[in-house]
Amino acid sequence: MSLTVVGSVAFDALETPFGKRDKILGGAATHFGLSASFFTEVKAVGVVGGDFGDEEWAVFDRHHINTDDIEIVPDGKTFFWSGRYDYDMNTAHTLDTQLNVFETFEPKLSEHSKNSKLLFLANILPMLQKSVREQCPNAEFVAMDTMNFWITSMKDALIETIKVVDCIIINDAEARQLTDEPNIHKAAKAIMDLGLKAVVIKRGEYGATLFTKDNYFAAPAYPLESVFDPTGAGDTFAGGFMGYLAAHKEITEETLRRAMIYGSVMASFNVEKFGTERVDALDYPEINQRFKAFKQMTHFDDIPFEKASSAA
Amino acid sequence: MSLTVVGSVAFDALETPFGKRDKILGGAATHFGLSASFFTEVKAVGVVGGDFGDEEWAVFDRHHINTDDIEIVPDGKTFFWSGRYDYDMNTAHTLDTQLNVFETFEPKLSEHSKNSKLLFLANILPMLQKSVREQCPNAEFVAMDTMNFWITSMKDALIETIKVVDCIIINDAEARQLTDEPNIHKAAKAIMDLGLKAVVIKRGEYGATLFTKDNYFAAPAYPLESVFDPTGAGDTFAGGFMGYLAAHKEITEETLRRAMIYGSVMASFNVEKFGTERVDALDYPEINQRFKAFKQMTHFDDIPFEKASSAA
């Protein structure tokens, strides 16, 4: 199935305890698209300025990401975000945000993009997400991200947007904040009740969980001894998740579960180097080897305990 | 294989947002023993005062826990702990601790207890744990717990104790504190390097992870919508874990993994009611049904992605 992503394309400046980059390719649609491109053809919808150069386009081209719907504002500047991580890699400290051309971003979807069966609405203004979703009446599975800022500043609009999608992929703090519910399972159910088919809660180093109508699936995180740069991990997860689904004819509980694992696989690679560096250089044997590692680290035999067998 | 536990037997007074109990049966050896008793015969080593009554002994008797090595100090009082939990059930606020007869506890193991193949050293003074371990030269698999207080106040003695056991079962904050290592995987490896066969890290609502020499296993927590009373959850986990191992002739990666799940199963029941109430009333069909639920919520098919199949 075809897949479209709508979201930011950006330059990032990053500082972590392990190094520094002044201006590298970033943005939600970038990380998502790169990750999804290993599984399916992706159409990216976004906006960049005239400063977006050959080197950046080359990354998209290398992964056959369709960029026809990435608008170029020749006299504008690309969205720029600068952040710092300390040893606690869970929290990004924003140093600078320059929205630039992204401030007035109005996603313009070609017929080609509109007709995708799968659609991912990366973190942008909830009303924009809703408007994009409504431009794609044939989309069969629409997932969205959001952030704490929108939950605080426009919860009502956000909830109206959630009601028109099929799946939300957010982190646990956001799920709790959205529902005023400290228990994550109750929070997920409350979000499901808005009419979703699936709720994916990302829990950082603890993995990710999938809630569907009748099922619950817990995926661990890959046991990384060091996280080099967590920027884009969430979008990389979403890209693996949606990309994997797009590569299959049907979305079932089984494909959703494997999609959770492939999302986790891709996110685990993403954090191993700066920005897009690691995912850009990935190959299929590496991806499938790590998928196998996830199987290995969660498998146990389904042998019920029988008291009779306990004599020893 | 036979199993001995050495630890506290206590009275607890508990307050949670869901209710209150003034004086109920508690203690590490109690929670451990009760949980393990579903899998094997347990010998408990501890001390109580003259106030320990028929009702309390009846709980041990009901589960065929051997209490021959629970010393009774007729004119002493049983260890008493009083605590409160707020809606954040992760942190116990201690209101009162009266060590009473536990203050001078010197575990006295009969030959019977000493000859157990499996031994669990619940959270007591590290030097006492070491002395008990040395009294049991035939023990083939010895596991221990500890707490932040000992890590802070006598880390060297604690490390000497860890060096003579096979397995440690602690929570993630303790693992980090013990090793001064924020990354939990590095922390676990540092602890393994003290000479252990297995390190079990309990992560509360995120589950538990098992580190062995060549393997890593991640067990999720059971998705509970409400935790009624978390007191004893860790010891109940350890009881299910060690009890399950004791019910098998050999300790292998496979039995360790299923032991992790049975530990998680037992802990998930423990928190559903006050103190020992829920585990005391458990039956095998309930236990195996929840074990099956753990399998169900972690299972995914091991089907590697093939690019060729992605056309859609």
Short mmCIF file of C-alpha atoms in Angstrom, two decimals, chain B residues 6 24 26 40 49 52 92 96 116 118-119 163 185 189 216 219 222 234 245 252 308:
data_model
loop_
_atom_site.label_atom_id
_atom_site.label_comp_id
_atom_site.label_asym_id
_atom_site.label_seq_id
_atom_site.Cartn_x
_atom_site.Cartn_y
_atom_site.Cartn_z
CA VAL B 6 15.76 -16.22 54.87
CA ILE B 24 -1.74 -7.46 58.58
CA GLY B 26 3.75 -9.01 55.88
CA THR B 40 7.53 -26.07 45.45
CA GLY B 49 7.50 -12.30 68.60
CA PHE B 52 2.47 -13.67 66.13
CA ALA B 92 6.31 3.92 49.82
CA ASP B 96 6.97 3.88 61.30
CA SER B 116 18.29 -26.80 50.18
CA LEU B 118 18.05 -23.21 46.17
CA LEU B 119 18.40 -20.36 48.62
CA LYS B 163 30.36 -12.13 45.07
CA HIS B 185 22.46 -2.41 30.63
CA LYS B 189 26.93 -5.97 33.19
CA TYR B 216 19.08 -10.80 27.59
CA ALA B 219 9.50 -9.49 30.47
CA TYR B 222 0.98 -7.29 33.40
CA GLY B 234 9.26 -7.58 44.74
CA LEU B 245 13.17 -22.82 39.28
CA THR B 252 18.58 -23.39 32.06
CA ALA B 308 10.38 -8.25 -2.68
#
